[in-house]
Amino acid sequence: MEGVIKKGNAGWWDGSVGYEIYIRSFADSDGDGVGDLPGITGKLEYLSWLGIDLVWITPFYPSPMADFGYDVSDYCGIDSLFGSFEDFDQLIQEAHKQGLRVIIDLVPNHSSSAHPWFESSRSSVDDEYRGYYHWRDPTTDGKPPNNWVSHFGGSAWTLDEESGQYYLHLFLPEQPDLNWNNPRVIQEFDEIIKFWLSRDVDGFRIDVAQGLTKNMLMPDNPIRFQINKNMSPRQVFASFDHRYDLDQAGNLEIFRRWRNLVDPHDALLLGEVYLRDNDPNRVSRYVSSGDALHRAFYFAPMHVPWDPQSMWDTFRDALDAAPEDLSWALSSHDDPRAPTRFGGGEEGKQRALAYSVLLFFLPGLPVIFQGDELGLPSIELELEELADPVATRNAVETDGRDGARTPIPWDSSSGFGFTHGTPWIPIGNRSEKDTVEYQQKTQGSWLMQYQTLLQIRKDNLELDSPLRWVTARDSDVISFSRGGLISALNVGVSGQILSLPNGQWELAFHVGEVVLNDRSVVFAENSAAILILAS
Ligand code: GLC
């Protein structure tokens, strides 16, 4: 079977809806305050009721948890905090029984500094694992080898006093970057991928897919903007042109190699391709040849303001560049939740739901972040409650990620049905109305609307019908059709009119006030609609 690469990116994931589970905060089965694998298994029925096809679980491997699991110390293990292999196998079996697929988070850009490879690597300059990581001498005046910075603040280099050399880490010092120019690292990951495929996973979400290979000459990155000390780590990182540390051509070679491994198992490669300015032409390179990643997350929709021109820029360019193969997220564990981004309060929530009407009907793979379906805003935590190292390790006010990572409110019992114990991070000021239990029995709740929306998608979306824009840049209503379905979102003021193409259109779903007339639709502000051609 080896060597069989199916050209093109089609597969069972076409037409699927994904769901991101941030495992620590989803469901805790044993009362230690941290979500776990059996907790997920207990909620699979809920996920299939909601209309989910594909679940992505964030890292559950053994880890010192410096970055809450994105610092892996054993790629083929399970941290006892999250359960056992028995729990894992049971989760996969149960999921498959219910028609759900499961993809797991592969973290290849860096390991934990507690990984035996790194411990060995740092033990001596002659160690056989030294070349698994990037070690360099200081400059002649004792400084780090170049001007690269870490996503999480400060230089990307840490000096190892003992050997007198620096090692590279694009994230925390506890997350040393692996050297993907070393064939042994490549072989290690082949084995890791095979290991999890043999445990029946349906694919991988690839962490930091843009970062794997580096320019080995390691020149300074050009500076785009003046840096000052009031900037957050994210702003500092964005002040460089990451010409030599990110998005190197070698990344695609690695993913092409992995296609050989996953295609015979019909498994999905979904990449986190987080690139500056989210340039769709660069992101699309990861999918467009049809033999690298099957799907790549395109993150601009997670940062776009509620403004028609920015929305047009975001969606038109991306869909021109990679019409079928992008993945769309409303929120994630790394960014503020959509209702908060769109202004908060009831308006922010309504906008997030209206926006989903657009996002979920685009070609490609939509992925819901746990809690999106409840209309949850981010939680504002007190300074002393913060856990994310991006927040706790930086002096200036930063864009820490805790607010999106608080536990899911399942019911209104103590611990909101998330845990019998003390949650690892405060649940925050959620109310009964935020809970799954309440929303599931309340007609018109956010949850029930999401469920309806996903059902309409399943019943009506013609997967083979390409997207055609119904409106253009001069309209504040962003609208497209796919076969006999129109999706429309009003980002402008009240009273926007959408003229309908020929045919008898019916209003299948709407958010906010939407009036269907004979040949047109009138939209109030913050509204959206799905229209279906009567047969
Ligand atoms: C990705 C993850 C993020 C993590 C980082 C480093 O961006 O989504 O949570 O901190 O990679 O692994």
Coordinates of C-alpha atoms and ligand atoms in Angstrom, one line a residue:
M1 CA 0.0 0.0 0.0
E2 CA 2.9 2.4 0.7
G3 CA 3.3 5.0 -1.9
V4 CA -0.3 5.2 -2.9
I5 CA -1.1 8.9 -2.8
K6 CA -4.6 9.8 -3.8
K7 CA -4.2 12.9 -5.8
G8 CA -6.7 15.6 -4.8
N9 CA -8.1 16.3 -1.4
A10 CA -11.5 14.6 -1.5
G11 CA -12.5 12.2 1.2
W12 CA -15.0 11.3 3.8
W13 CA -14.4 14.8 5.3
D14 CA -16.3 16.4 2.4
G15 CA -19.5 17.7 3.8
S16 CA -18.4 17.0 7.4
V17 CA -18.7 19.4 10.3
G18 CA -15.8 19.4 12.8
Y19 CA -15.8 20.1 16.5
E20 CA -12.7 21.1 18.5
I21 CA -12.5 19.6 22.0
Y22 CA -10.1 21.4 24.3
I23 CA -9.8 18.3 26.5
R24 CA -8.9 20.0 29.8
S25 CA -12.1 22.0 29.8
F26 CA -14.7 19.7 28.1
A27 CA -15.8 17.1 30.6
D28 CA -14.1 15.7 33.7
S29 CA -15.1 12.1 34.7
D30 CA -13.0 11.6 37.8
G31 CA -13.4 14.8 39.7
D32 CA -9.8 16.0 39.5
G33 CA -10.9 19.2 37.9
V34 CA -9.4 18.5 34.5
G35 CA -11.4 17.2 31.5
D36 CA -10.4 13.7 30.3
L37 CA -10.9 11.0 27.7
P38 CA -13.8 9.2 29.5
G39 CA -15.4 12.6 29.9
I40 CA -15.4 12.9 26.1
T41 CA -16.8 9.4 25.6
G42 CA -19.7 10.4 27.8
K43 CA -20.6 13.3 25.6
L44 CA -20.3 11.6 22.2
E45 CA -24.1 11.2 22.0
Y46 CA -24.5 14.9 22.5
L47 CA -22.1 15.6 19.7
S48 CA -23.8 13.3 17.3
W49 CA -27.2 14.8 18.3
L50 CA -25.8 18.2 17.5
G51 CA -24.8 17.1 14.0
I52 CA -21.1 16.8 14.3
D53 CA -19.2 14.3 12.1
L54 CA -15.6 14.9 13.1
V55 CA -14.0 15.5 16.5
W56 CA -10.5 17.0 17.0
I57 CA -9.1 16.4 20.4
T58 CA -6.3 18.7 21.7
P59 CA -3.1 16.9 23.1
F60 CA -3.5 14.3 25.8
Y61 CA 0.1 12.9 25.7
P62 CA 2.4 12.8 28.7
S63 CA 3.5 16.4 29.3
P64 CA 4.8 18.7 32.0
M65 CA 1.9 21.0 30.9
A66 CA 4.1 24.1 30.5
D67 CA 1.8 24.9 27.5
F68 CA -1.1 22.6 28.7
G69 CA -0.1 19.6 26.6
Y70 CA 1.4 21.3 23.6
D71 CA 4.7 20.4 25.2
V72 CA 4.8 16.6 24.6
S73 CA 7.3 14.4 26.4
D74 CA 6.1 11.1 24.9
Y75 CA 4.4 11.1 21.5
C76 CA 3.1 7.6 21.9
G77 CA 1.7 7.8 25.4
I78 CA -1.3 9.1 27.3
D79 CA -0.9 11.4 30.3
S80 CA -2.6 9.7 33.3
L81 CA -4.3 13.0 33.9
F82 CA -6.4 12.3 30.8
G83 CA -6.9 8.6 31.1
S84 CA -5.4 5.4 29.8
F85 CA -5.0 3.5 26.5
E86 CA -8.1 1.5 27.5
D87 CA -10.0 4.8 27.8
F88 CA -8.6 6.0 24.4
D89 CA -9.6 2.8 22.6
Q90 CA -13.0 2.9 24.1
L91 CA -13.4 6.5 23.0
I92 CA -12.5 5.6 19.4
Q93 CA -14.7 2.6 19.4
E94 CA -17.7 4.4 20.8
A95 CA -17.2 7.3 18.4
H96 CA -17.1 5.0 15.4
K97 CA -20.2 3.2 16.6
Q98 CA -22.0 6.6 16.6
G99 CA -20.6 7.5 13.1
L100 CA -18.2 10.1 14.5
R101 CA -14.6 10.3 13.3
V102 CA -11.8 11.3 15.6
I103 CA -8.6 13.2 14.7
I104 CA -5.8 13.9 17.2
D105 CA -3.4 16.7 17.6
L106 CA 0.1 16.0 16.3
V107 CA 2.7 18.5 17.7
P108 CA 5.7 18.1 15.4
N109 CA 7.3 21.6 15.5
H110 CA 8.6 21.1 19.0
S111 CA 8.7 18.6 21.8
S112 CA 8.8 19.3 25.5
S113 CA 12.2 20.0 27.0
A114 CA 11.4 17.0 29.2
H115 CA 11.3 14.7 26.2
P116 CA 14.1 12.1 26.4
W117 CA 15.3 13.2 23.0
F118 CA 15.9 16.7 24.3
E119 CA 17.3 15.6 27.6
S120 CA 19.8 13.5 25.8
S121 CA 20.4 16.2 23.2
R122 CA 21.3 18.8 25.9
S123 CA 23.6 16.3 27.8
S124 CA 26.6 17.0 25.5
V125 CA 27.5 18.6 22.1
D126 CA 28.5 15.1 20.8
D127 CA 25.3 13.4 21.9
E128 CA 23.6 11.4 19.1
Y129 CA 20.4 13.4 19.7
R130 CA 22.1 16.8 19.6
G131 CA 21.0 17.1 15.9
Y132 CA 17.4 16.5 16.7
Y133 CA 17.2 20.1 17.8
H134 CA 18.7 23.4 16.7
W135 CA 21.8 24.2 18.6
R136 CA 24.0 27.2 17.7
D137 CA 26.9 29.1 19.1
P138 CA 26.4 32.6 20.5
T139 CA 27.5 35.5 18.4
T140 CA 31.0 36.7 19.0
D141 CA 29.7 39.2 21.6
G142 CA 27.8 36.4 23.4
K143 CA 24.3 37.2 22.1
P144 CA 21.7 34.8 20.7
P145 CA 22.5 33.6 17.2
N146 CA 19.9 35.7 15.4
N147 CA 17.0 38.1 16.0
W148 CA 14.2 35.4 15.9
V149 CA 11.6 35.9 18.6
S150 CA 9.3 33.5 20.3
H151 CA 5.5 33.6 19.8
F152 CA 5.2 33.7 23.6
G153 CA 7.6 36.6 24.2
G154 CA 11.3 37.3 24.2
S155 CA 14.1 35.8 22.1
A156 CA 13.5 32.4 20.4
W157 CA 16.9 31.3 21.8
T158 CA 17.8 30.1 25.3
L159 CA 21.4 29.6 26.4
D160 CA 22.3 26.3 27.8
E161 CA 25.0 27.3 30.3
E162 CA 26.6 23.9 30.4
S163 CA 27.4 23.6 26.7
G164 CA 27.6 27.3 26.1
Q165 CA 25.3 27.0 23.1
Y166 CA 21.8 28.3 22.5
Y167 CA 18.8 26.2 21.4
L168 CA 15.9 27.4 19.4
H169 CA 12.2 27.5 20.5
L170 CA 9.6 29.4 18.6
F171 CA 7.3 29.0 21.7
L172 CA 8.3 28.5 25.3
P173 CA 11.9 27.6 26.4
E174 CA 10.2 24.3 27.5
Q175 CA 9.2 23.7 23.9
P176 CA 12.5 23.3 21.9
D177 CA 12.0 23.2 18.1
L178 CA 12.8 19.9 16.5
N179 CA 15.2 19.9 13.5
W180 CA 13.2 18.8 10.5
N181 CA 16.3 18.8 8.3
N182 CA 17.4 15.8 10.2
P183 CA 16.2 12.6 8.5
R184 CA 16.1 10.8 11.9
V185 CA 13.4 13.3 13.1
I186 CA 11.5 12.6 9.9
Q187 CA 11.7 8.8 10.6
E188 CA 10.6 9.2 14.2
F189 CA 7.5 11.0 13.2
D190 CA 6.7 8.3 10.5
E191 CA 6.6 5.8 13.4
I192 CA 4.5 8.1 15.6
I193 CA 2.0 8.5 12.8
K194 CA 1.9 4.8 12.1
F195 CA 1.4 4.1 15.8
W196 CA -1.7 6.2 16.1
L197 CA -3.1 5.0 12.8
S198 CA -2.8 1.5 14.1
R199 CA -5.0 2.7 17.1
D200 CA -7.6 3.6 14.5
V201 CA -7.5 7.4 14.6
D202 CA -9.1 9.1 11.6
G203 CA -6.4 11.6 11.1
F204 CA -4.4 14.4 12.5
R205 CA -4.7 18.1 13.2
I206 CA -1.1 19.3 12.7
D207 CA 0.1 21.9 15.1
V208 CA 2.2 24.8 13.8
A209 CA 2.2 23.3 10.3
Q210 CA 3.8 26.5 8.9
G211 CA 6.8 26.1 11.2
L212 CA 8.4 22.7 10.8
T213 CA 11.4 23.4 8.5
K214 CA 13.7 26.4 9.0
N215 CA 16.2 28.1 6.8
M216 CA 19.4 26.4 8.1
L217 CA 21.6 29.4 7.5
M218 CA 19.4 31.1 10.1
P219 CA 19.7 34.7 8.9
D220 CA 18.0 37.5 10.8
N221 CA 14.4 38.0 9.9
P222 CA 13.7 41.5 8.3
I223 CA 11.9 43.9 10.6
R224 CA 8.6 45.3 9.4
F225 CA 7.6 47.6 12.2
Q226 CA 9.5 49.4 15.0
I227 CA 9.3 47.3 18.2
N228 CA 8.6 48.9 21.5
K229 CA 8.3 47.5 25.0
N230 CA 4.6 48.1 25.3
M231 CA 3.9 45.6 22.6
S232 CA 2.4 42.2 23.4
P233 CA 4.3 39.1 22.3
R234 CA 1.9 38.7 19.5
Q235 CA 2.5 42.2 18.3
V236 CA 6.3 41.8 18.5
F237 CA 6.1 38.5 16.6
A238 CA 4.0 40.2 13.9
S239 CA 6.6 43.0 13.7
F240 CA 9.0 40.7 11.8
D241 CA 8.8 39.3 8.3
H242 CA 9.2 35.6 9.2
R243 CA 11.0 34.9 6.0
Y244 CA 13.4 32.4 7.4
D245 CA 11.6 30.7 10.3
L246 CA 8.1 30.1 8.9
D247 CA 6.5 28.8 5.7
Q248 CA 9.7 27.3 4.2
A249 CA 9.3 25.1 1.1
G250 CA 10.4 22.0 3.0
N251 CA 7.2 21.9 5.0
L252 CA 5.3 20.6 1.9
E253 CA 7.8 17.8 1.4
I254 CA 7.0 16.6 4.8
F255 CA 3.3 16.6 4.3
R256 CA 3.7 14.9 1.0
R257 CA 5.6 12.2 2.8
W258 CA 2.8 11.9 5.4
R259 CA 0.2 11.5 2.7
N260 CA 1.9 8.1 1.8
L261 CA 1.3 7.1 5.4
V262 CA -2.3 8.3 5.9
D263 CA -3.9 7.8 2.5
P264 CA -4.0 4.0 2.7
H265 CA -5.9 4.4 6.0
D266 CA -8.2 7.0 4.6
A267 CA -7.1 9.4 7.3
L268 CA -7.2 13.2 7.2
L269 CA -4.3 15.7 7.4
L270 CA -5.7 19.0 8.7
G271 CA -3.0 21.6 9.2
E272 CA -2.9 24.6 11.5
V273 CA -1.3 27.0 9.0
Y274 CA -1.0 30.2 11.0
L275 CA 0.6 32.8 8.8
R276 CA 1.2 36.5 9.0
D277 CA -1.7 38.5 7.5
N278 CA -3.2 35.1 6.8
D279 CA -2.3 35.6 3.1
P280 CA -4.6 33.1 1.4
N281 CA -2.2 32.6 -1.4
R282 CA 0.4 31.3 1.0
V283 CA -2.0 29.2 3.0
S284 CA -3.5 27.7 -0.2
R285 CA 0.0 26.3 -1.2
Y286 CA -0.4 23.7 1.6
V287 CA -3.5 22.2 -0.1
S288 CA -3.5 23.2 -3.7
S289 CA -1.3 20.6 -5.2
G290 CA -3.6 17.9 -3.9
D291 CA -0.8 15.7 -2.5
A292 CA 0.1 17.6 0.7
L293 CA -2.4 18.6 3.4
H294 CA -6.1 17.7 2.7
R295 CA -7.3 20.7 4.5
A296 CA -5.7 23.8 6.0
F297 CA -7.2 26.1 8.6
Y298 CA -7.5 29.6 7.3
F299 CA -7.5 31.9 10.3
A300 CA -8.5 35.3 8.8
P301 CA -12.2 34.7 9.5
M302 CA -11.3 34.4 13.2
H303 CA -9.8 37.9 13.2
V304 CA -12.1 39.8 10.8
P305 CA -14.0 42.8 12.3
W306 CA -17.7 43.3 11.7
D307 CA -17.2 45.4 8.6
P308 CA -18.4 44.5 5.0
Q309 CA -15.2 45.4 3.2
S310 CA -13.0 43.4 5.6
M311 CA -15.3 40.5 5.2
W312 CA -15.2 40.7 1.5
D313 CA -11.4 40.8 1.6
T314 CA -11.3 37.8 3.9
F315 CA -13.6 35.5 2.0
R316 CA -13.3 36.4 -1.7
D317 CA -9.5 36.1 -1.8
A318 CA -9.4 32.9 0.1
L319 CA -12.1 31.2 -1.9
D320 CA -10.4 32.3 -5.1
A321 CA -7.1 30.8 -3.9
A322 CA -8.3 27.5 -2.5
P323 CA -12.0 27.1 -3.4
E324 CA -12.6 23.7 -1.8
D325 CA -9.8 22.9 0.6
L326 CA -9.8 25.4 3.5
S327 CA -11.1 24.8 7.0
W328 CA -13.1 27.5 8.7
A329 CA -13.2 28.2 12.5
L330 CA -15.5 30.5 14.3
S331 CA -13.3 30.4 17.5
S332 CA -10.5 28.3 19.0
H333 CA -8.6 27.7 22.2
D334 CA -6.1 30.3 21.0
D335 CA -8.2 33.4 20.4
P336 CA -11.2 35.2 22.0
R337 CA -14.5 33.6 21.4
A338 CA -16.6 35.0 18.5
P339 CA -19.4 36.7 20.5
T340 CA -16.7 38.6 22.4
R341 CA -14.8 39.5 19.2
F342 CA -18.0 40.8 17.7
G343 CA -18.6 43.3 20.5
G344 CA -20.0 41.1 23.3
G345 CA -23.5 41.1 24.8
E346 CA -26.6 40.0 23.0
E347 CA -25.4 41.7 19.8
G348 CA -22.1 39.9 19.8
K349 CA -23.9 36.6 20.2
Q350 CA -26.3 37.3 17.4
R351 CA -23.5 38.3 15.2
A352 CA -21.6 35.1 15.9
L353 CA -24.7 33.1 15.0
A354 CA -25.3 35.1 11.9
Y355 CA -21.7 34.7 10.9
S356 CA -22.0 30.9 11.3
V357 CA -24.7 31.0 8.6
L358 CA -22.0 32.2 6.2
L359 CA -19.1 30.2 7.5
F360 CA -20.8 26.8 7.7
F361 CA -22.0 26.8 4.1
L362 CA -18.8 27.6 2.4
P363 CA -17.0 24.9 0.6
G364 CA -14.4 23.2 2.8
L365 CA -14.5 22.0 6.4
P366 CA -16.1 24.1 9.2
V367 CA -14.9 23.5 12.7
I368 CA -16.9 24.5 15.8
F369 CA -15.0 25.2 19.0
Q370 CA -16.6 23.7 22.0
G371 CA -19.1 26.1 23.4
D372 CA -19.6 28.0 20.2
E373 CA -22.9 26.2 19.8
L374 CA -24.0 27.7 23.2
G375 CA -23.2 31.2 22.2
L376 CA -20.6 31.5 24.9
P377 CA -18.5 34.6 25.2
S378 CA -15.0 34.6 26.5
I379 CA -14.6 34.8 30.3
E380 CA -12.7 37.6 31.9
L381 CA -10.5 36.2 34.5
E382 CA -8.8 38.0 37.4
L383 CA -5.1 38.5 37.1
E384 CA -4.3 35.8 39.8
E385 CA -6.6 33.3 38.0
L386 CA -4.6 33.4 34.7
A387 CA -3.0 30.1 33.7
D388 CA -1.8 30.6 30.1
P389 CA 2.0 31.2 30.0
V390 CA 1.5 33.8 27.4
A391 CA -0.3 35.8 30.1
T392 CA 1.6 34.8 33.2
R393 CA 5.1 35.1 31.8
N394 CA 4.9 38.6 30.3
A395 CA 4.9 41.9 32.1
V396 CA 2.9 43.9 29.6
E397 CA -0.8 43.3 29.1
T398 CA -0.9 40.4 26.7
D399 CA -3.4 38.6 24.7
G400 CA -3.5 35.5 26.9
R401 CA -5.8 32.7 25.9
D402 CA -7.5 31.7 29.1
G403 CA -10.7 33.5 28.4
A404 CA -11.6 31.0 25.6
R405 CA -10.5 28.0 27.6
T406 CA -12.8 27.9 30.6
P407 CA -14.9 24.8 31.1
I408 CA -18.2 24.0 29.3
P409 CA -21.3 24.5 31.4
W410 CA -23.3 21.3 31.0
D411 CA -26.0 21.9 33.7
S412 CA -26.6 24.1 36.6
S413 CA -25.4 21.7 39.3
S414 CA -22.3 22.8 41.2
G415 CA -19.3 22.7 38.9
F416 CA -21.8 23.2 36.1
G417 CA -21.7 19.4 35.4
F418 CA -18.1 19.8 34.2
T419 CA -16.6 18.4 37.4
H420 CA -17.3 17.2 40.9
G421 CA -14.1 18.7 42.0
T422 CA -12.4 22.1 41.7
P423 CA -12.0 23.1 38.1
W424 CA -8.4 23.7 37.0
I425 CA -9.4 27.2 35.8
P426 CA -12.5 29.1 37.0
I427 CA -15.7 28.4 35.1
G428 CA -16.5 32.1 35.3
N429 CA -19.8 33.9 35.4
R430 CA -21.8 31.4 33.4
S431 CA -25.6 31.3 34.1
E432 CA -28.2 28.5 33.8
K433 CA -29.1 29.9 30.4
D434 CA -25.6 29.1 29.1
T435 CA -25.9 25.4 30.0
V436 CA -26.4 22.6 27.5
E437 CA -29.2 21.2 29.7
Y438 CA -31.2 24.5 29.6
Q439 CA -30.6 25.2 26.0
Q440 CA -31.4 21.7 24.9
K441 CA -35.0 22.0 26.3
T442 CA -35.5 25.6 25.2
Q443 CA -36.9 26.2 21.7
G444 CA -35.0 29.0 19.9
S445 CA -32.0 28.7 22.2
W446 CA -28.6 29.1 20.6
L447 CA -28.0 25.4 20.8
M448 CA -31.2 24.5 19.2
Q449 CA -30.6 27.0 16.4
Y450 CA -27.1 25.6 15.8
Q451 CA -28.6 22.1 15.7
T452 CA -31.2 23.2 13.1
L453 CA -28.6 25.0 11.1
L454 CA -26.4 21.9 10.9
Q455 CA -29.4 19.8 10.0
I456 CA -30.3 22.1 7.1
R457 CA -26.7 21.9 6.0
K458 CA -26.8 18.2 5.9
D459 CA -30.1 18.0 4.1
N460 CA -29.6 20.7 1.5
L461 CA -25.9 21.3 0.8
E462 CA -25.0 20.0 -2.7
L463 CA -21.4 19.2 -2.2
D464 CA -20.5 19.2 -5.8
S465 CA -22.0 22.6 -6.5
P466 CA -19.4 25.3 -6.6
L467 CA -19.7 28.5 -4.8
R468 CA -21.1 31.4 -6.9
W469 CA -21.3 34.9 -5.5
V470 CA -24.8 36.3 -5.5
T471 CA -23.6 39.8 -4.4
A472 CA -20.4 41.7 -5.0
R473 CA -18.2 44.1 -3.1
D474 CA -20.6 47.0 -3.5
S475 CA -23.1 45.2 -1.2
D476 CA -23.0 45.0 2.6
V477 CA -24.8 41.7 2.3
I478 CA -22.3 38.9 1.6
S479 CA -24.1 36.2 -0.2
F480 CA -23.3 33.2 -2.3
S481 CA -25.2 30.3 -3.7
R482 CA -24.3 26.6 -4.0
G483 CA -26.8 24.8 -6.2
G484 CA -30.3 25.5 -4.9
L485 CA -29.1 27.1 -1.7
I486 CA -28.3 30.7 -0.9
S487 CA -26.4 31.9 2.2
A488 CA -26.5 35.6 3.0
L489 CA -25.1 37.7 5.9
N490 CA -25.8 41.4 6.4
V491 CA -22.9 43.2 7.9
G492 CA -24.3 46.6 7.1
V493 CA -27.1 48.7 8.6
S494 CA -30.8 47.8 8.5
G495 CA -32.8 47.7 5.3
Q496 CA -30.3 46.0 3.0
I497 CA -32.0 44.4 0.0
L498 CA -30.8 41.2 -1.7
S499 CA -32.3 40.5 -5.1
L500 CA -32.9 36.8 -5.7
P501 CA -32.1 34.9 -8.8
N502 CA -34.9 33.4 -10.8
G503 CA -37.0 30.7 -9.0
Q504 CA -39.2 30.1 -6.0
W505 CA -37.0 30.7 -2.9
E506 CA -38.0 29.7 0.6
L507 CA -36.6 31.0 3.8
A508 CA -35.1 27.9 5.6
F509 CA -33.3 29.6 8.4
H510 CA -32.7 33.1 9.6
V511 CA -31.0 35.0 12.4
G512 CA -32.4 38.5 13.3
E513 CA -35.1 40.1 11.2
V514 CA -35.3 38.9 7.7
V515 CA -38.3 39.5 5.4
L516 CA -38.7 37.5 2.2
N517 CA -40.6 39.3 -0.6
D518 CA -41.5 38.1 -4.0
R519 CA -38.0 38.5 -5.6
S520 CA -36.0 40.0 -2.8
V521 CA -35.0 39.7 0.8
V522 CA -34.8 42.6 3.3
F523 CA -32.3 42.3 6.1
A524 CA -32.2 44.2 9.4
E525 CA -28.8 44.7 11.0
N526 CA -26.9 41.7 12.3
S527 CA -29.0 39.3 10.3
A528 CA -28.5 36.3 8.1
A529 CA -30.5 33.8 6.1
I530 CA -30.4 30.5 4.3
L531 CA -32.8 30.3 1.3
I532 CA -33.6 27.2 -0.5
L533 CA -35.0 26.8 -4.0
A534 CA -38.3 25.0 -4.0
S535 CA -38.3 22.0 -6.3
Ligands
GLC1 C1 -0.7 26.0 18.4 C2 -1.7 25.7 19.4 C3 -1.4 26.5 20.7 C4 0.0 26.1 21.2 C5 1.0 26.3 20.1 C6 2.3 25.7 20.4 O1 -0.8 27.3 17.9 O2 -3.0 25.8 18.9 O3 -2.4 26.3 21.6 O4 0.3 26.9 22.3 O5 0.6 25.8 18.9 O6 2.2 24.4 20.4

